Amino acid sequence: MDDRTYTAEAEPGTTATIAGWVHEVRDLGGIAFVIVRDATGRIQVKVEKGEIDEELETLATEVTRESVVQVTGPVEEEERAPTGVEMTIDEFEVVAEAEPELPLDPSGKVDADLSTRLDNRTLDTRKPEVRAIFEIRSTVLEAVREEFRTLHCTEITTPKIVATGTEGGTELFPITYFGQEAFMNQSPQLFKQLASGGGFERVFEIGPIFRAEEHNTPRHLNEATSIDFEGAFCDAPDAMDVAESIVSAAYEAVAEQNEAELEQLGLAEEFAAPESDFPRLTYEEALERVNATGELDEQLVWGDDLSTEAERALGDAVGEHYFITNWPSEVKPFYIKDTDEDPQESTGFDLMHPEMELVSGGQREHRHDALVEGFEQQGLDPAQFEYYTKMFKYGMPPHAGFGLGGERLVMTMLDLDNIRETVLFPRDRQRLSP
Ligand code: ATP
Ligand code: MG
């Protein structure tokens, strides 16, 4: 629309055309107010009954909430209006009428449960505090891309339809591919490694991962957005440096660009980018810290993965973002390289928010024979992965990388209690549409 003015930019003393949704109609008898909302805010439209064309008056006072309207008229200062300005009506058009019964109230006066909200997401995101999450998510993705570029990475995209899985066989979604069994990819792991050895050296990808997680939890989705990095000639500490830069860049961008959205979410005062130099605990130190809290029923021993309770106890004890390094080889996937000193100990690391895991990464096994052996140890058939292992015969440099959960980054950043809040149309066990 050529001459449309956003409500936030409607200047007193001008005649403006605004377009948006009817937030509310307040009929006070001789006078009525139509509050119109668009992406930038709201404006009050005054209807002085008997003073304007009767047809316009009826249209404006009887319009249903959430209908789309276009209004043209003079804008004036008005102290008593919620935003300090008010419009009167020269023209009033109902562009798209809403049914009077709404499945969800975008004015927020009536609470709705998450399931109703997700079923009616288009109405739900008309609430500024809901849209704020997605504005921030958008900032995060932009900041992450920019930071990767600064770190000399090339953006790649890799197939989501694949012949084999990598993160353990149970979490795959099978599909039919021209009569042949295929799967939705759980991770770009193997492809990004192949690319990093393909002369690009440093690559990143932001894309969907698909995991047939068995359980509904507040921090698992069946389709998530993975922020992946892989760098040739990098070791695990190099990859940790990159992960730390990416997370910090996301926070800094949000602090700088999303003041209004943080305000909407009630976070403006407390929001702060994390301090740099996240503590790096070895797995062994992490076990000691957890056991020292006395929060767990049973003491953890070497080789245990950290349960949700253990992650919580450790997160409370550390109180900021931190890394856990040198995980036991047996709890990390086959493609993670062992340390040079000890075959029981891997170069695998996790980056943790005090509430949960955000990142897993490590240096990769780049020696062909050791890699093939790893497949066998994990119970995978190396023959099925020949497309991948073969390339390790032709000059695969040492390399390292990580995967960062995009939704978990936003969820922990905004202290949300359910990961579904960060996805427009989440996929979980119960939800396949919208
Ligand atoms: P968790 O143990 O917390 O289920 P994971 O170790 O299985 O995670 P990885 O395979 O290490 O997950 O994936 C790397 C990152 O991708 C995780 O740290 C997390 O941020 C994100 N991620 C993995 N699976 C999911 C999922 N189902 N939903 C949302 N994010 C996920
Ligand atoms: Mg992990």
GROMACS .gro file of C-alpha atoms and ligand atoms in nm:
model
  466
    1MET     CA    1   0.000   0.000   0.000
    2ASP     CA    2   0.150   0.324  -0.118
    3ASP     CA    3   0.034   0.578   0.133
    4ARG     CA    4  -0.012   0.370   0.447
    5THR     CA    5   0.124   0.513   0.772
    6TYR     CA    6   0.225   0.293   1.066
    7THR     CA    7   0.033   0.384   1.381
    8ALA     CA    8   0.354   0.465   1.565
    9GLU     CA    9   0.445   0.716   1.294
   10ALA     CA   10   0.109   0.896   1.267
   11GLU     CA   11   0.201   1.265   1.310
   12PRO     CA   12  -0.038   1.513   1.470
   13GLY     CA   13  -0.137   1.779   1.217
   14THR     CA   14  -0.140   1.539   0.920
   15THR     CA   15  -0.404   1.331   0.753
   16ALA     CA   16  -0.304   0.965   0.759
   17THR     CA   17  -0.423   0.630   0.631
   18ILE     CA   18  -0.364   0.351   0.878
   19ALA     CA   19  -0.438  -0.018   0.841
   20GLY     CA   20  -0.449  -0.288   1.107
   21TRP     CA   21  -0.665  -0.495   1.338
   22VAL     CA   22  -0.947  -0.377   1.560
   23HIS     CA   23  -0.809  -0.425   1.908
   24GLU     CA   24  -1.114  -0.300   2.087
   25VAL     CA   25  -1.428  -0.090   2.035
   26ARG     CA   26  -1.521   0.120   2.338
   27ASP     CA   27  -1.871   0.259   2.302
   28LEU     CA   28  -1.939   0.533   2.557
   29GLY     CA   29  -2.280   0.639   2.426
   30GLY     CA   30  -2.241   0.968   2.245
   31ILE     CA   31  -1.885   0.882   2.151
   32ALA     CA   32  -1.703   0.561   2.066
   33PHE     CA   33  -1.337   0.472   2.031
   34VAL     CA   34  -1.200   0.213   1.793
   35ILE     CA   35  -0.848   0.108   1.893
   36VAL     CA   36  -0.657  -0.008   1.585
   37ARG     CA   37  -0.338  -0.214   1.620
   38ASP     CA   38  -0.062  -0.276   1.369
   39ALA     CA   39   0.294  -0.412   1.392
   40THR     CA   40   0.420  -0.088   1.546
   41GLY     CA   41   0.155  -0.022   1.811
   42ARG     CA   42  -0.198   0.113   1.847
   43ILE     CA   43  -0.392   0.424   1.770
   44GLN     CA   44  -0.725   0.552   1.900
   45VAL     CA   45  -0.986   0.636   1.637
   46LYS     CA   46  -1.263   0.862   1.766
   47VAL     CA   47  -1.623   0.827   1.644
   48GLU     CA   48  -1.837   1.123   1.742
   49LYS     CA   49  -2.188   0.997   1.688
   50GLY     CA   50  -2.414   1.217   1.480
   51GLU     CA   51  -2.110   1.414   1.355
   52ILE     CA   52  -2.008   1.180   1.075
   53ASP     CA   53  -2.178   1.003   0.790
   54GLU     CA   54  -2.427   0.756   0.935
   55GLU     CA   55  -2.300   0.466   0.730
   56LEU     CA   56  -1.940   0.526   0.845
   57GLU     CA   57  -2.058   0.556   1.203
   58THR     CA   58  -2.235   0.219   1.187
   59LEU     CA   59  -1.933   0.055   1.025
   60ALA     CA   60  -1.695   0.190   1.288
   61THR     CA   61  -1.905   0.117   1.594
   62GLU     CA   62  -2.023  -0.227   1.490
   63VAL     CA   63  -1.700  -0.363   1.353
   64THR     CA   64  -1.596  -0.687   1.525
   65ARG     CA   65  -1.270  -0.724   1.717
   66GLU     CA   66  -0.973  -0.846   1.509
   67SER     CA   67  -1.133  -0.737   1.183
   68VAL     CA   68  -0.885  -0.573   0.949
   69VAL     CA   69  -0.970  -0.209   0.885
   70GLN     CA   70  -0.827   0.081   0.693
   71VAL     CA   71  -0.893   0.428   0.828
   72THR     CA   72  -0.814   0.767   0.680
   73GLY     CA   73  -0.849   1.085   0.878
   74PRO     CA   74  -0.681   1.376   1.054
   75VAL     CA   75  -0.439   1.293   1.335
   76GLU     CA   76  -0.439   1.513   1.641
   77GLU     CA   77  -0.274   1.530   1.977
   78GLU     CA   78  -0.500   1.400   2.253
   79GLU     CA   79  -0.365   1.370   2.603
   80ARG     CA   80  -0.632   1.125   2.711
   81ALA     CA   81  -0.561   0.879   2.427
   82PRO     CA   82  -0.341   0.583   2.526
   83THR     CA   83  -0.062   0.693   2.290
   84GLY     CA   84  -0.118   1.068   2.310
   85VAL     CA   85  -0.263   1.095   1.958
   86GLU     CA   86  -0.604   1.029   1.813
   87MET     CA   87  -0.758   1.009   1.467
   88THR     CA   88  -1.101   1.107   1.345
   89ILE     CA   89  -1.266   0.943   1.048
   90ASP     CA   90  -1.283   1.064   0.688
   91GLU     CA   91  -1.291   0.712   0.547
   92PHE     CA   92  -1.340   0.377   0.721
   93GLU     CA   93  -1.318   0.048   0.537
   94VAL     CA   94  -1.361  -0.301   0.678
   95VAL     CA   95  -1.103  -0.489   0.471
   96ALA     CA   96  -1.150  -0.834   0.627
   97GLU     CA   97  -1.423  -0.896   0.879
   98ALA     CA   98  -1.352  -1.126   1.177
   99GLU     CA   99  -1.619  -1.356   1.314
  100PRO     CA  100  -1.752  -1.228   1.647
  101GLU     CA  101  -1.653  -1.546   1.833
  102LEU     CA  102  -1.272  -1.566   1.852
  103PRO     CA  103  -1.097  -1.891   1.954
  104LEU     CA  104  -0.834  -1.681   2.129
  105ASP     CA  105  -0.838  -1.327   2.261
  106PRO     CA  106  -0.538  -1.133   2.126
  107SER     CA  107  -0.605  -0.844   2.364
  108GLY     CA  108  -0.479  -1.078   2.634
  109LYS     CA  109  -0.773  -1.015   2.866
  110VAL     CA  110  -0.863  -1.383   2.868
  111ASP     CA  111  -0.580  -1.630   2.933
  112ALA     CA  112  -0.543  -1.926   2.699
  113ASP     CA  113  -0.344  -2.243   2.755
  114LEU     CA  114  -0.043  -2.318   2.536
  115SER     CA  115  -0.224  -2.576   2.330
  116THR     CA  116  -0.508  -2.335   2.236
  117ARG     CA  117  -0.248  -2.069   2.162
  118LEU     CA  118  -0.052  -2.299   1.930
  119ASP     CA  119  -0.371  -2.409   1.753
  120ASN     CA  120  -0.445  -2.043   1.682
  121ARG     CA  121  -0.093  -1.907   1.641
  122THR     CA  122  -0.197  -1.634   1.397
  123LEU     CA  123  -0.415  -1.479   1.667
  124ASP     CA  124  -0.163  -1.558   1.939
  125THR     CA  125   0.125  -1.368   1.775
  126ARG     CA  126  -0.092  -1.058   1.753
  127LYS     CA  127  -0.012  -1.022   2.124
  128PRO     CA  128   0.297  -0.801   2.147
  129GLU     CA  129   0.458  -1.009   2.423
  130VAL     CA  130   0.430  -1.321   2.208
  131ARG     CA  131   0.555  -1.150   1.894
  132ALA     CA  132   0.847  -1.011   2.098
  133ILE     CA  133   0.989  -1.364   2.129
  134PHE     CA  134   0.996  -1.401   1.752
  135GLU     CA  135   1.141  -1.057   1.693
  136ILE     CA  136   1.421  -1.157   1.930
  137ARG     CA  137   1.459  -1.495   1.761
  138SER     CA  138   1.501  -1.308   1.433
  139THR     CA  139   1.772  -1.087   1.585
  140VAL     CA  140   1.949  -1.396   1.722
  141LEU     CA  141   1.960  -1.566   1.382
  142GLU     CA  142   2.089  -1.252   1.214
  143ALA     CA  143   2.356  -1.197   1.481
  144VAL     CA  144   2.469  -1.558   1.462
  145ARG     CA  145   2.508  -1.539   1.082
  146GLU     CA  146   2.701  -1.216   1.107
  147GLU     CA  147   2.933  -1.350   1.376
  148PHE     CA  148   3.007  -1.665   1.173
  149ARG     CA  149   3.096  -1.444   0.876
  150THR     CA  150   3.327  -1.239   1.098
  151LEU     CA  151   3.491  -1.569   1.194
  152HIS     CA  152   3.553  -1.651   0.824
  153CYS     CA  153   3.289  -1.920   0.789
  154THR     CA  154   3.099  -2.005   0.471
  155GLU     CA  155   2.725  -2.067   0.501
  156ILE     CA  156   2.621  -2.405   0.362
  157THR     CA  157   2.300  -2.607   0.347
  158THR     CA  158   2.296  -2.987   0.352
  159PRO     CA  159   2.029  -3.250   0.273
  160LYS     CA  160   1.751  -3.319   0.517
  161ILE     CA  161   1.650  -3.641   0.340
  162VAL     CA  162   1.920  -3.898   0.403
  163ALA     CA  163   1.996  -4.265   0.371
  164THR     CA  164   2.139  -4.315   0.722
  165GLY     CA  165   2.126  -4.159   1.068
  166THR     CA  166   2.418  -4.062   1.286
  167GLU     CA  167   2.302  -3.992   1.639
  168GLY     CA  168   2.186  -4.344   1.727
  169GLY     CA  169   1.927  -4.546   1.540
  170THR     CA  170   1.624  -4.501   1.765
  171GLU     CA  171   1.555  -4.134   1.706
  172LEU     CA  172   1.508  -4.141   1.328
  173PHE     CA  173   1.193  -4.056   1.136
  174PRO     CA  174   1.168  -4.298   0.843
  175ILE     CA  175   1.016  -4.181   0.516
  176THR     CA  176   0.964  -4.337   0.176
  177TYR     CA  177   1.190  -4.209  -0.099
  178PHE     CA  178   1.075  -4.342  -0.438
  179GLY     CA  179   0.997  -4.678  -0.285
  180GLN     CA  180   1.322  -4.688  -0.089
  181GLU     CA  181   1.359  -4.635   0.287
  182ALA     CA  182   1.508  -4.300   0.382
  183PHE     CA  183   1.512  -4.079   0.692
  184MET     CA  184   1.476  -3.717   0.799
  185ASN     CA  185   1.822  -3.604   0.903
  186GLN     CA  186   1.896  -3.579   1.276
  187SER     CA  187   2.197  -3.356   1.227
  188PRO     CA  188   2.414  -3.217   0.945
  189GLN     CA  189   2.712  -3.376   1.122
  190LEU     CA  190   2.857  -3.591   0.846
  191PHE     CA  191   2.789  -3.344   0.566
  192LYS     CA  192   2.943  -3.047   0.743
  193GLN     CA  193   3.253  -3.256   0.811
  194LEU     CA  194   3.276  -3.350   0.445
  195ALA     CA  195   3.244  -2.981   0.354
  196SER     CA  196   3.509  -2.866   0.602
  197GLY     CA  197   3.749  -3.112   0.438
  198GLY     CA  198   3.630  -2.995   0.097
  199GLY     CA  199   3.848  -2.687   0.084
  200PHE     CA  200   3.604  -2.448   0.254
  201GLU     CA  201   3.777  -2.512   0.590
  202ARG     CA  202   3.521  -2.325   0.805
  203VAL     CA  203   3.151  -2.378   0.741
  204PHE     CA  204   2.826  -2.314   0.923
  205GLU     CA  205   2.465  -2.411   0.871
  206ILE     CA  206   2.141  -2.298   1.030
  207GLY     CA  207   1.877  -2.555   0.951
  208PRO     CA  208   1.622  -2.804   1.077
  209ILE     CA  209   1.707  -3.128   1.253
  210PHE     CA  210   1.450  -3.403   1.304
  211ARG     CA  211   1.449  -3.627   1.607
  212ALA     CA  212   1.189  -3.886   1.700
  213GLU     CA  213   1.235  -3.808   2.071
  214GLU     CA  214   1.022  -4.052   2.269
  215HIS     CA  215   0.909  -3.815   2.541
  216ASN     CA  216   0.740  -3.480   2.557
  217THR     CA  217   0.963  -3.251   2.762
  218PRO     CA  218   0.973  -2.871   2.796
  219ARG     CA  219   1.312  -2.863   2.616
  220HIS     CA  220   1.278  -3.115   2.331
  221LEU     CA  221   1.114  -3.068   1.992
  222ASN     CA  222   1.081  -3.320   1.713
  223GLU     CA  223   1.187  -3.058   1.464
  224ALA     CA  224   1.445  -2.811   1.592
  225THR     CA  225   1.676  -2.548   1.444
  226SER     CA  226   2.040  -2.643   1.470
  227ILE     CA  227   2.318  -2.386   1.445
  228ASP     CA  228   2.614  -2.590   1.327
  229PHE     CA  229   2.983  -2.512   1.289
  230GLU     CA  230   3.269  -2.718   1.153
  231GLY     CA  231   3.624  -2.594   1.108
  232ALA     CA  232   3.921  -2.765   0.944
  233PHE     CA  233   4.249  -2.732   1.134
  234CYS     CA  234   4.049  -2.660   1.450
  235ASP     CA  235   4.071  -2.852   1.777
  236ALA     CA  236   3.812  -2.869   2.055
  237PRO     CA  237   3.925  -2.549   2.234
  238ASP     CA  238   3.905  -2.362   1.899
  239ALA     CA  239   3.549  -2.485   1.849
  240MET     CA  240   3.464  -2.384   2.207
  241ASP     CA  241   3.595  -2.034   2.136
  242VAL     CA  242   3.364  -2.014   1.833
  243ALA     CA  243   3.064  -2.143   2.033
  244GLU     CA  244   3.128  -1.885   2.303
  245SER     CA  245   3.156  -1.602   2.046
  246ILE     CA  246   2.832  -1.705   1.878
  247VAL     CA  247   2.633  -1.721   2.201
  248SER     CA  248   2.776  -1.391   2.323
  249ALA     CA  249   2.709  -1.220   1.988
  250ALA     CA  250   2.344  -1.330   2.004
  251TYR     CA  251   2.299  -1.182   2.354
  252GLU     CA  252   2.477  -0.860   2.264
  253ALA     CA  253   2.265  -0.806   1.952
  254VAL     CA  254   1.943  -0.860   2.148
  255ALA     CA  255   2.056  -0.622   2.423
  256GLU     CA  256   2.129  -0.361   2.157
  257GLN     CA  257   1.836  -0.407   1.919
  258ASN     CA  258   1.544  -0.539   2.121
  259GLU     CA  259   1.495  -0.303   2.410
  260ALA     CA  260   1.121  -0.269   2.338
  261GLU     CA  261   1.072  -0.646   2.309
  262LEU     CA  262   1.263  -0.712   2.631
  263GLU     CA  263   1.038  -0.455   2.795
  264GLN     CA  264   0.732  -0.642   2.663
  265LEU     CA  265   0.867  -0.959   2.822
  266GLY     CA  266   0.945  -0.789   3.152
  267LEU     CA  267   1.318  -0.853   3.108
  268ALA     CA  268   1.450  -0.506   3.030
  269GLU     CA  269   1.613  -0.453   3.370
  270GLU     CA  270   1.777  -0.789   3.430
  271PHE     CA  271   1.887  -0.870   3.072
  272ALA     CA  272   2.264  -0.889   3.039
  273ALA     CA  273   2.502  -1.049   2.793
  274PRO     CA  274   2.702  -1.327   2.963
  275GLU     CA  275   3.053  -1.247   3.085
  276SER     CA  276   3.318  -1.374   2.845
  277ASP     CA  277   3.552  -1.662   2.925
  278PHE     CA  278   3.288  -1.915   3.021
  279PRO     CA  279   3.438  -2.149   3.283
  280ARG     CA  280   3.568  -2.475   3.133
  281LEU     CA  281   3.528  -2.771   3.368
  282THR     CA  282   3.650  -3.114   3.277
  283TYR     CA  283   3.392  -3.391   3.304
  284GLU     CA  284   3.580  -3.513   3.610
  285GLU     CA  285   3.563  -3.172   3.778
  286ALA     CA  286   3.196  -3.151   3.685
  287LEU     CA  287   3.128  -3.483   3.860
  288GLU     CA  288   3.305  -3.359   4.172
  289ARG     CA  289   3.107  -3.035   4.168
  290VAL     CA  290   2.776  -3.220   4.130
  291ASN     CA  291   2.856  -3.473   4.399
  292ALA     CA  292   2.966  -3.195   4.635
  293THR     CA  293   2.624  -3.028   4.609
  294GLY     CA  294   2.466  -3.326   4.786
  295GLU     CA  295   2.154  -3.270   4.569
  296LEU     CA  296   2.154  -3.614   4.408
  297ASP     CA  297   2.031  -3.936   4.564
  298GLU     CA  298   2.323  -4.126   4.420
  299GLN     CA  299   2.679  -4.007   4.368
  300LEU     CA  300   2.784  -3.991   4.003
  301VAL     CA  301   3.074  -4.207   3.894
  302TRP     CA  302   3.303  -4.187   3.590
  303GLY     CA  303   3.115  -4.294   3.277
  304ASP     CA  304   2.773  -4.165   3.387
  305ASP     CA  305   2.592  -3.920   3.162
  306LEU     CA  306   2.451  -3.619   3.345
  307SER     CA  307   2.081  -3.656   3.422
  308THR     CA  308   1.851  -3.354   3.411
  309GLU     CA  309   1.878  -3.330   3.792
  310ALA     CA  310   2.258  -3.343   3.774
  311GLU     CA  311   2.261  -3.070   3.506
  312ARG     CA  312   2.038  -2.857   3.730
  313ALA     CA  313   2.249  -2.906   4.042
  314LEU     CA  314   2.567  -2.824   3.853
  315GLY     CA  315   2.408  -2.525   3.681
  316ASP     CA  316   2.298  -2.386   4.017
  317ALA     CA  317   2.648  -2.436   4.155
  318VAL     CA  318   2.823  -2.268   3.859
  319GLY     CA  319   2.559  -2.000   3.804
  320GLU     CA  320   2.664  -1.894   3.451
  321HIS     CA  321   2.732  -2.042   3.106
  322TYR     CA  322   3.006  -2.305   3.129
  323PHE     CA  323   3.169  -2.585   2.932
  324ILE     CA  324   3.209  -2.948   3.030
  325THR     CA  325   3.510  -3.094   2.847
  326ASN     CA  326   3.688  -3.429   2.822
  327TRP     CA  327   3.377  -3.647   2.835
  328PRO     CA  328   3.424  -4.023   2.857
  329SER     CA  329   3.451  -4.160   2.502
  330GLU     CA  330   3.172  -4.410   2.561
  331VAL     CA  331   2.901  -4.144   2.615
  332LYS     CA  332   2.998  -3.949   2.301
  333PRO     CA  333   2.927  -4.049   1.938
  334PHE     CA  334   3.177  -4.241   1.724
  335TYR     CA  335   3.286  -3.939   1.522
  336ILE     CA  336   3.430  -3.764   1.830
  337LYS     CA  337   3.807  -3.805   1.864
  338ASP     CA  338   3.963  -3.943   2.181
  339THR     CA  339   4.227  -3.736   2.357
  340ASP     CA  340   4.585  -3.820   2.263
  341GLU     CA  341   4.660  -3.918   2.624
  342ASP     CA  342   4.374  -4.156   2.700
  343PRO     CA  343   4.148  -4.360   2.469
  344GLN     CA  344   3.878  -4.363   2.740
  345GLU     CA  345   3.861  -3.986   2.736
  346SER     CA  346   3.723  -3.785   2.442
  347THR     CA  347   3.768  -3.434   2.310
  348GLY     CA  348   3.389  -3.398   2.328
  349PHE     CA  349   3.249  -3.092   2.505
  350ASP     CA  350   2.912  -2.947   2.595
  351LEU     CA  351   2.831  -2.583   2.645
  352MET     CA  352   2.579  -2.549   2.923
  353HIS     CA  353   2.340  -2.277   3.030
  354PRO     CA  354   2.276  -2.316   3.404
  355GLU     CA  355   1.933  -2.460   3.311
  356MET     CA  356   2.028  -2.703   3.032
  357GLU     CA  357   2.265  -2.815   2.756
  358LEU     CA  358   2.292  -2.574   2.462
  359VAL     CA  359   2.576  -2.718   2.256
  360SER     CA  360   2.759  -3.043   2.193
  361GLY     CA  361   3.084  -3.048   2.005
  362GLY     CA  362   3.435  -3.182   1.985
  363GLN     CA  363   3.729  -3.259   1.767
  364ARG     CA  364   3.644  -3.522   1.506
  365GLU     CA  365   3.818  -3.847   1.428
  366HIS     CA  366   3.988  -3.767   1.097
  367ARG     CA  367   4.201  -4.084   1.064
  368HIS     CA  368   4.023  -4.324   0.829
  369ASP     CA  369   4.098  -4.652   1.005
  370ALA     CA  370   4.016  -4.522   1.354
  371LEU     CA  371   3.690  -4.377   1.220
  372VAL     CA  372   3.576  -4.706   1.067
  373GLU     CA  373   3.660  -4.883   1.393
  374GLY     CA  374   3.442  -4.629   1.578
  375PHE     CA  375   3.142  -4.718   1.361
  376GLU     CA  376   3.182  -5.083   1.448
  377GLN     CA  377   3.214  -5.007   1.820
  378GLN     CA  378   2.888  -4.809   1.807
  379GLY     CA  379   2.712  -5.100   1.635
  380LEU     CA  380   2.679  -4.917   1.303
  381ASP     CA  381   2.764  -5.080   0.972
  382PRO     CA  382   3.058  -4.886   0.819
  383ALA     CA  383   2.958  -5.010   0.473
  384GLN     CA  384   2.644  -4.794   0.490
  385PHE     CA  385   2.855  -4.489   0.556
  386GLU     CA  386   3.111  -4.547   0.285
  387TYR     CA  387   3.010  -4.226   0.108
  388TYR     CA  388   3.146  -4.053   0.417
  389THR     CA  389   3.439  -4.265   0.534
  390LYS     CA  390   3.580  -4.292   0.180
  391MET     CA  391   3.656  -3.921   0.177
  392PHE     CA  392   3.880  -3.970   0.480
  393LYS     CA  393   4.120  -4.156   0.253
  394TYR     CA  394   4.189  -3.850   0.043
  395GLY     CA  395   4.337  -3.593   0.277
  396MET     CA  396   4.095  -3.509   0.558
  397PRO     CA  397   4.249  -3.244   0.784
  398PRO     CA  398   4.201  -3.248   1.161
  399HIS     CA  399   3.875  -3.067   1.230
  400ALA     CA  400   3.634  -2.976   1.508
  401GLY     CA  401   3.288  -2.830   1.541
  402PHE     CA  402   2.962  -2.816   1.730
  403GLY     CA  403   2.583  -2.807   1.711
  404LEU     CA  404   2.393  -2.538   1.902
  405GLY     CA  405   2.018  -2.566   1.957
  406GLY     CA  406   1.866  -2.241   1.827
  407GLU     CA  407   1.545  -2.276   2.026
  408ARG     CA  408   1.729  -2.360   2.346
  409LEU     CA  409   1.942  -2.050   2.298
  410VAL     CA  410   1.631  -1.830   2.275
  411MET     CA  411   1.448  -2.020   2.548
  412THR     CA  412   1.728  -1.982   2.803
  413MET     CA  413   1.802  -1.625   2.697
  414LEU     CA  414   1.441  -1.523   2.767
  415ASP     CA  415   1.391  -1.752   3.066
  416LEU     CA  416   1.093  -1.924   2.901
  417ASP     CA  417   0.958  -2.235   3.065
  418ASN     CA  418   0.870  -2.422   2.746
  419ILE     CA  419   1.074  -2.453   2.425
  420ARG     CA  420   0.750  -2.444   2.224
  421GLU     CA  421   0.723  -2.072   2.306
  422THR     CA  422   1.020  -2.012   2.074
  423VAL     CA  423   0.875  -2.190   1.768
  424LEU     CA  424   0.589  -2.054   1.559
  425PHE     CA  425   0.454  -2.396   1.466
  426PRO     CA  426   0.623  -2.654   1.689
  427ARG     CA  427   0.639  -3.023   1.615
  428ASP     CA  428   0.601  -3.256   1.910
  429ARG     CA  429   0.442  -3.593   1.977
  430GLN     CA  430   0.091  -3.450   1.978
  431ARG     CA  431   0.133  -3.179   1.721
  432LEU     CA  432   0.159  -3.220   1.346
  433SER     CA  433  -0.050  -2.917   1.251
  434PRO     CA  434  -0.065  -2.625   1.216
  435ATP     P1  435   1.977  -3.367   2.512
  435ATP     O1  436   2.069  -3.465   2.580
  435ATP     O2  437   1.957  -3.240   2.589
  435ATP     O3  438   1.851  -3.430   2.463
  435ATP     P2  439   2.146  -3.417   2.289
  435ATP     O4  440   2.278  -3.431   2.356
  435ATP     O5  441   2.070  -3.537   2.249
  435ATP     O6  442   2.052  -3.321   2.377
  435ATP     P3  443   2.289  -3.321   2.061
  435ATP     O7  444   2.278  -3.435   1.969
  435ATP     O8  445   2.412  -3.302   2.139
  435ATP     O9  446   2.162  -3.323   2.160
  435ATP    O10  447   2.250  -3.188   1.977
  435ATP     C1  448   2.319  -3.065   1.989
  435ATP     C2  449   2.225  -2.957   2.044
  435ATP    O11  450   2.106  -2.950   1.964
  435ATP     C3  451   2.176  -2.981   2.184
  435ATP    O12  452   2.270  -2.938   2.279
  435ATP     C4  453   2.049  -2.901   2.187
  435ATP    O13  454   2.075  -2.764   2.209
  435ATP     C5  455   1.995  -2.917   2.046
  435ATP     N1  456   1.896  -3.025   2.041
  435ATP     C6  457   1.919  -3.155   2.025
  435ATP     N2  458   1.805  -3.227   2.023
  435ATP     C7  459   1.706  -3.137   2.039
  435ATP     C8  460   1.563  -3.147   2.045
  435ATP     N3  461   1.503  -3.265   2.035
  435ATP     N4  462   1.492  -3.035   2.063
  435ATP     C9  463   1.554  -2.916   2.073
  435ATP     N5  464   1.686  -2.898   2.067
  435ATP    C10  465   1.763  -3.008   2.051
  436MG      MG  466   2.454  -3.335   2.337
   0.00000   0.00000   0.00000
